Amino acid sequence: MANRTKQNLISLAVGFLFAIGLGLSGMTQPHKVIAFLDPWNWDPSLLFVMVGAIGIHGLAFMMLKKRASPLLDTRWHFPTRKDLTARLVIGSALFGLGWGLGGFCPGPSLTSLSSGNFLSVVFVGAMILGMLIFKKTESLLKLRD
Amino acid sequence: MDLNSILPSLWGGVLIGVAVTVMLYFNGRVTGVSGIIASSLTKPNAEGMWRWFFIAGILLGGFFVNWVRPELFANLSGRSTTTVAIAGLLVGYGTVMGSGCTSGHGVCGLSRLSVRSAVATITFMFCGFLAVIFMRFLSGGF
């Protein structure tokens, strides 16, 4: 089997596992996300999603970064940039506003599509539109990449 | 807060950590969902095919969760369709502009101790608080 085919099958399995993790964690319930971001009615349980995910992946990254390459590719693809840009901060701020308004971020909203939930369909449609609008208007912003 | 609400979140987080580690160990890739969705639309070539497989995996995983635990997709937020549509536009626009979301910056980036991802995560969490406070203000519910 060619490496590319294996990479595709790994991606399929990772997506499947990732979606189960998101569902179990509570991230696919927008009211839980909103309660996590609400100082008046704070529900800290979603903090433990980060604890679990970063606990595992932080340790794994420390061990893996010593390897010359991943198993199915000739090089690593993780970003190595260190510069802080206006684009990074403004983009993250807009994302945060949307996250608090809707209670959805990209992964959980995509996972929720499979439930047929109407609001998740609206959210994902609008999100894809927002992505395409950014790509179309990127050159007008005059912000350094 | 009690153990019954913490433990599922912790185990879900562990599964997410394992999933993104498998992606890194085998494919050498960051599991950033916003980047994967955006690039699957703009770069639909053979080299980028893994992104469509990842999206298919997420949707299959979603079907599985909906089959065994449909209550995990309950949306009791009370947000209107218009609010959710505006939220989606902001999330799509912002994540491509800021090069990542909760998964790419919040999980993968923080695990690599990336300063850019730490700044992004603090920013989107803070603005998430602001948006929730704003919605409380609109509904008069402080």
Short mmCIF file of C-alpha atoms in Angstrom, two decimals:
data_model
loop_
_atom_site.label_atom_id
_atom_site.label_comp_id
_atom_site.label_asym_id
_atom_site.label_seq_id
_atom_site.Cartn_x
_atom_site.Cartn_y
_atom_site.Cartn_z
CA MET A 1 0.00 0.00 0.00
CA ALA A 2 1.37 3.43 -0.95
CA ASN A 3 2.25 5.79 1.90
CA ARG A 4 -0.33 8.31 0.72
CA THR A 5 -3.09 5.71 1.00
CA LYS A 6 -1.89 4.83 4.50
CA GLN A 7 -1.85 8.53 5.44
CA ASN A 8 -5.43 8.87 4.23
CA LEU A 9 -6.58 5.86 6.27
CA ILE A 10 -4.78 7.20 9.38
CA SER A 11 -6.55 10.56 8.86
CA LEU A 12 -9.90 8.76 8.63
CA ALA A 13 -9.22 6.88 11.89
CA VAL A 14 -7.95 10.04 13.63
CA GLY A 15 -11.10 11.94 12.57
CA PHE A 16 -13.30 9.13 13.93
CA LEU A 17 -11.49 9.02 17.31
CA PHE A 18 -11.35 12.82 17.50
CA ALA A 19 -15.14 13.08 17.00
CA ILE A 20 -15.82 10.51 19.76
CA GLY A 21 -13.47 12.46 22.06
CA LEU A 22 -15.28 15.72 21.29
CA GLY A 23 -18.69 14.15 21.90
CA LEU A 24 -17.67 12.51 25.19
CA SER A 25 -15.93 15.68 26.41
CA GLY A 26 -19.06 17.87 26.18
CA MET A 27 -17.64 20.16 23.47
CA THR A 28 -20.55 19.30 21.12
CA GLN A 29 -23.06 20.85 23.55
CA PRO A 30 -23.00 24.63 22.95
CA HIS A 31 -24.66 25.41 26.31
CA LYS A 32 -21.73 23.70 28.06
CA VAL A 33 -19.21 25.75 26.03
CA ILE A 34 -21.14 28.94 26.86
CA ALA A 35 -21.22 27.98 30.57
CA PHE A 36 -17.44 27.45 30.41
CA LEU A 37 -17.09 31.04 29.12
CA ASP A 38 -19.62 32.53 31.56
CA PRO A 39 -18.22 34.24 34.70
CA TRP A 40 -21.72 34.34 36.31
CA ASN A 41 -22.43 30.64 35.96
CA TRP A 42 -18.99 29.14 35.45
CA ASP A 43 -18.86 25.44 34.61
CA PRO A 44 -15.16 24.53 34.66
CA SER A 45 -15.60 20.94 33.40
CA LEU A 46 -14.38 21.77 29.87
CA LEU A 47 -11.07 22.87 31.37
CA PHE A 48 -10.41 19.16 31.87
CA VAL A 49 -10.69 18.56 28.11
CA MET A 50 -7.58 20.72 27.75
CA VAL A 51 -5.92 18.98 30.72
CA GLY A 52 -6.47 15.53 29.17
CA ALA A 53 -5.61 16.49 25.59
CA ILE A 54 -2.52 18.60 26.37
CA GLY A 55 -1.39 16.15 29.06
CA ILE A 56 -1.25 13.33 26.51
CA HIS A 57 -0.13 15.30 23.47
CA GLY A 58 2.41 17.47 25.31
CA LEU A 59 4.21 14.36 26.59
CA ALA A 60 3.95 12.67 23.18
CA PHE A 61 5.35 15.72 21.39
CA MET A 62 8.39 15.83 23.69
CA MET A 63 9.16 12.22 22.77
CA LEU A 64 8.33 12.49 19.06
CA LYS A 65 10.25 15.67 18.26
CA LYS A 66 13.53 13.77 18.68
CA ARG A 67 12.68 11.60 15.68
CA ALA A 68 13.93 12.72 12.27
CA SER A 69 10.53 12.22 10.59
CA PRO A 70 7.04 10.79 11.13
CA LEU A 71 6.36 7.14 10.22
CA LEU A 72 4.61 7.77 6.88
CA ASP A 73 6.32 10.90 5.59
CA THR A 74 9.83 12.21 5.02
CA ARG A 75 9.38 15.35 7.13
CA TRP A 76 7.36 16.97 9.89
CA HIS A 77 4.68 19.49 8.94
CA PHE A 78 4.14 21.34 12.22
CA PRO A 79 4.57 25.14 12.17
CA THR A 80 7.75 26.65 13.57
CA ARG A 81 6.90 30.37 13.35
CA LYS A 82 7.52 32.49 16.43
CA ASP A 83 6.54 36.00 15.27
CA LEU A 84 3.48 37.63 16.78
CA THR A 85 1.37 39.45 14.19
CA ALA A 86 -1.70 41.68 14.26
CA ARG A 87 -3.31 39.11 12.00
CA LEU A 88 -2.89 36.35 14.59
CA VAL A 89 -4.40 38.45 17.40
CA ILE A 90 -7.27 40.04 15.41
CA GLY A 91 -8.19 36.71 13.80
CA SER A 92 -8.18 34.93 17.18
CA ALA A 93 -10.27 37.76 18.70
CA LEU A 94 -12.92 37.42 15.96
CA PHE A 95 -12.92 33.66 16.41
CA GLY A 96 -13.36 34.06 20.18
CA LEU A 97 -16.34 36.39 19.72
CA GLY A 98 -18.00 33.86 17.42
CA TRP A 99 -17.19 31.01 19.81
CA GLY A 100 -18.94 32.79 22.69
CA LEU A 101 -21.90 33.87 20.54
CA GLY A 102 -22.70 30.44 19.14
CA GLY A 103 -21.04 28.01 21.56
CA PHE A 104 -19.49 26.17 18.63
CA CYS A 105 -15.89 25.92 17.45
CA PRO A 106 -14.95 24.21 14.15
CA GLY A 107 -14.35 20.59 15.30
CA PRO A 108 -17.47 20.14 17.44
CA SER A 109 -19.68 21.92 14.87
CA LEU A 110 -18.50 19.53 12.13
CA THR A 111 -19.10 16.54 14.45
CA SER A 112 -22.60 17.83 15.25
CA LEU A 113 -23.53 17.87 11.55
CA SER A 114 -23.96 14.10 11.82
CA SER A 115 -26.77 14.55 14.34
CA GLY A 116 -28.74 16.58 11.79
CA ASN A 117 -29.08 19.38 14.36
CA PHE A 118 -30.39 22.43 12.45
CA LEU A 119 -28.25 25.02 14.26
CA SER A 120 -25.06 23.07 13.56
CA VAL A 121 -25.94 23.01 9.84
CA VAL A 122 -26.48 26.80 9.94
CA PHE A 123 -23.22 27.27 11.84
CA VAL A 124 -21.06 25.12 9.53
CA GLY A 125 -22.56 26.75 6.42
CA ALA A 126 -21.84 30.22 7.79
CA MET A 127 -18.36 29.16 8.93
CA ILE A 128 -17.42 27.90 5.47
CA LEU A 129 -18.79 31.13 3.99
CA GLY A 130 -16.68 33.13 6.47
CA MET A 131 -13.57 31.16 5.47
CA LEU A 132 -14.19 31.81 1.78
CA ILE A 133 -14.87 35.53 2.44
CA PHE A 134 -11.52 35.79 4.22
CA LYS A 135 -9.70 34.10 1.34
CA LYS A 136 -11.36 36.49 -1.13
CA THR A 137 -10.71 39.65 0.92
CA GLU A 138 -7.28 38.74 2.33
CA SER A 139 -5.39 40.93 -0.13
CA LEU A 140 -7.53 43.98 0.76
CA LEU A 141 -6.58 43.87 4.43
CA LYS A 142 -2.96 44.93 3.89
CA LEU A 143 -1.95 42.89 6.94
CA ARG A 144 1.38 41.11 6.90
CA ASP A 145 0.93 37.34 6.68
CA MET B 1 -18.91 20.90 39.73
CA ASP B 2 -18.59 17.22 40.57
CA LEU B 3 -16.66 14.20 39.41
CA ASN B 4 -19.49 13.10 37.11
CA SER B 5 -19.10 16.22 34.99
CA ILE B 6 -15.29 16.29 35.12
CA LEU B 7 -14.50 12.68 34.23
CA PRO B 8 -16.24 12.53 30.80
CA SER B 9 -14.49 15.79 29.87
CA LEU B 10 -11.14 14.42 31.04
CA TRP B 11 -11.57 11.10 29.15
CA GLY B 12 -12.82 12.95 26.07
CA GLY B 13 -9.73 15.14 26.29
CA VAL B 14 -7.51 12.07 26.59
CA LEU B 15 -9.11 10.59 23.43
CA ILE B 16 -8.52 13.90 21.62
CA GLY B 17 -4.89 13.86 22.81
CA VAL B 18 -4.42 10.29 21.54
CA ALA B 19 -6.05 11.13 18.19
CA VAL B 20 -3.85 14.18 17.50
CA THR B 21 -0.79 12.18 18.61
CA VAL B 22 -1.57 9.42 16.07
CA MET B 23 -1.89 12.13 13.38
CA LEU B 24 1.49 13.58 14.35
CA TYR B 25 3.34 10.26 14.78
CA PHE B 26 2.17 8.72 11.49
CA ASN B 27 1.51 11.69 9.18
CA GLY B 28 3.61 14.40 10.84
CA ARG B 29 0.60 16.74 10.69
CA VAL B 30 -1.09 19.10 13.13
CA THR B 31 -4.78 18.29 13.69
CA GLY B 32 -6.15 21.81 13.25
CA VAL B 33 -9.77 21.48 12.21
CA SER B 34 -10.26 25.04 10.88
CA GLY B 35 -7.13 24.77 8.73
CA ILE B 36 -8.15 21.32 7.50
CA ILE B 37 -11.63 22.55 6.47
CA ALA B 38 -10.33 25.73 4.80
CA SER B 39 -7.52 23.95 2.91
CA SER B 40 -9.81 21.10 1.84
CA LEU B 41 -11.84 23.72 -0.03
CA THR B 42 -8.98 25.73 -1.54
CA LYS B 43 -6.47 22.90 -2.17
CA PRO B 44 -8.49 19.85 -3.25
CA ASN B 45 -5.49 18.01 -4.79
CA ALA B 46 -4.18 14.45 -4.28
CA GLU B 47 -1.59 15.57 -1.73
CA GLY B 48 -4.33 17.20 0.33
CA MET B 49 -6.69 14.21 0.12
CA TRP B 50 -5.92 13.29 3.76
CA ARG B 51 -8.01 16.33 4.78
CA TRP B 52 -11.15 14.92 3.13
CA PHE B 53 -10.48 11.58 4.82
CA PHE B 54 -10.17 13.35 8.18
CA ILE B 55 -13.48 15.19 7.60
CA ALA B 56 -15.13 11.90 6.61
CA GLY B 57 -13.74 10.35 9.82
CA ILE B 58 -15.20 13.17 11.92
CA LEU B 59 -18.62 12.77 10.27
CA LEU B 60 -18.55 8.97 10.75
CA GLY B 61 -17.51 9.50 14.38
CA GLY B 62 -20.40 11.94 14.72
CA PHE B 63 -22.84 9.34 13.37
CA PHE B 64 -21.48 6.80 15.85
CA VAL B 65 -21.85 9.19 18.82
CA ASN B 66 -25.35 10.14 17.65
CA TRP B 67 -26.22 6.43 17.50
CA VAL B 68 -24.99 5.49 21.00
CA ARG B 69 -25.35 8.81 22.91
CA PRO B 70 -27.63 11.23 20.97
CA GLU B 71 -27.96 13.46 24.08
CA LEU B 72 -24.33 14.55 23.55
CA PHE B 73 -25.60 16.71 20.67
CA ALA B 74 -28.23 18.56 22.69
CA ASN B 75 -28.13 22.32 22.11
CA LEU B 76 -29.78 24.10 25.03
CA SER B 77 -27.99 27.40 24.39
CA GLY B 78 -31.18 29.27 23.46
CA ARG B 79 -29.22 31.20 20.81
CA SER B 80 -31.27 32.31 17.79
CA THR B 81 -30.58 31.11 14.25
CA THR B 82 -29.38 34.62 13.35
CA THR B 83 -26.93 34.70 16.26
CA VAL B 84 -25.60 31.26 15.31
CA ALA B 85 -25.17 32.36 11.67
CA ILE B 86 -23.22 35.47 12.74
CA ALA B 87 -21.17 33.26 15.07
CA GLY B 88 -20.34 30.92 12.19
CA LEU B 89 -19.21 33.79 9.95
CA LEU B 90 -16.95 35.16 12.71
CA VAL B 91 -15.49 31.73 13.49
CA GLY B 92 -14.79 30.96 9.81
CA TYR B 93 -13.30 34.37 9.07
CA GLY B 94 -11.34 34.60 12.33
CA THR B 95 -9.84 31.11 12.34
CA VAL B 96 -8.41 31.44 8.83
CA MET B 97 -7.11 34.94 9.62
CA GLY B 98 -5.61 33.78 12.94
CA SER B 99 -4.27 30.48 11.48
CA GLY B 100 -6.11 28.19 13.87
CA CYS B 101 -8.82 27.33 16.35
CA THR B 102 -9.29 25.40 19.59
CA SER B 103 -7.69 22.26 18.16
CA GLY B 104 -4.76 23.73 16.20
CA HIS B 105 -3.77 26.46 18.67
CA GLY B 106 -5.46 25.29 21.88
CA VAL B 107 -4.47 21.60 21.84
CA CYS B 108 -1.65 21.06 19.32
CA GLY B 109 0.06 24.46 19.65
CA LEU B 110 -0.01 24.62 23.45
CA SER B 111 1.35 21.06 23.56
CA ARG B 112 4.35 22.25 21.50
CA LEU B 113 4.72 25.26 23.88
CA SER B 114 4.21 27.57 20.88
CA VAL B 115 4.15 31.24 21.90
CA ARG B 116 1.94 32.13 18.91
CA SER B 117 -0.62 29.51 19.96
CA ALA B 118 -0.52 30.68 23.59
CA VAL B 119 -1.26 34.26 22.48
CA ALA B 120 -4.04 33.02 20.16
CA THR B 121 -5.60 30.82 22.89
CA ILE B 122 -5.57 33.59 25.53
CA THR B 123 -7.08 35.99 22.96
CA PHE B 124 -9.93 33.73 21.82
CA MET B 125 -10.77 32.64 25.37
CA PHE B 126 -10.89 36.27 26.53
CA CYS B 127 -13.08 37.31 23.57
CA GLY B 128 -15.28 34.27 24.20
CA PHE B 129 -15.88 35.60 27.72
CA LEU B 130 -16.66 39.04 26.26
CA ALA B 131 -19.21 37.61 23.82
CA VAL B 132 -20.98 35.60 26.54
CA ILE B 133 -21.08 38.70 28.79
CA PHE B 134 -22.46 40.70 25.84
CA MET B 135 -25.22 38.13 25.27
CA ARG B 136 -26.09 38.24 29.00
CA PHE B 137 -26.27 42.04 28.75
CA LEU B 138 -28.61 41.82 25.72
CA SER B 139 -30.93 39.40 27.51
CA GLY B 140 -30.74 41.42 30.75
CA GLY B 141 -29.57 38.37 32.69
CA PHE B 142 -26.68 39.35 34.90
#
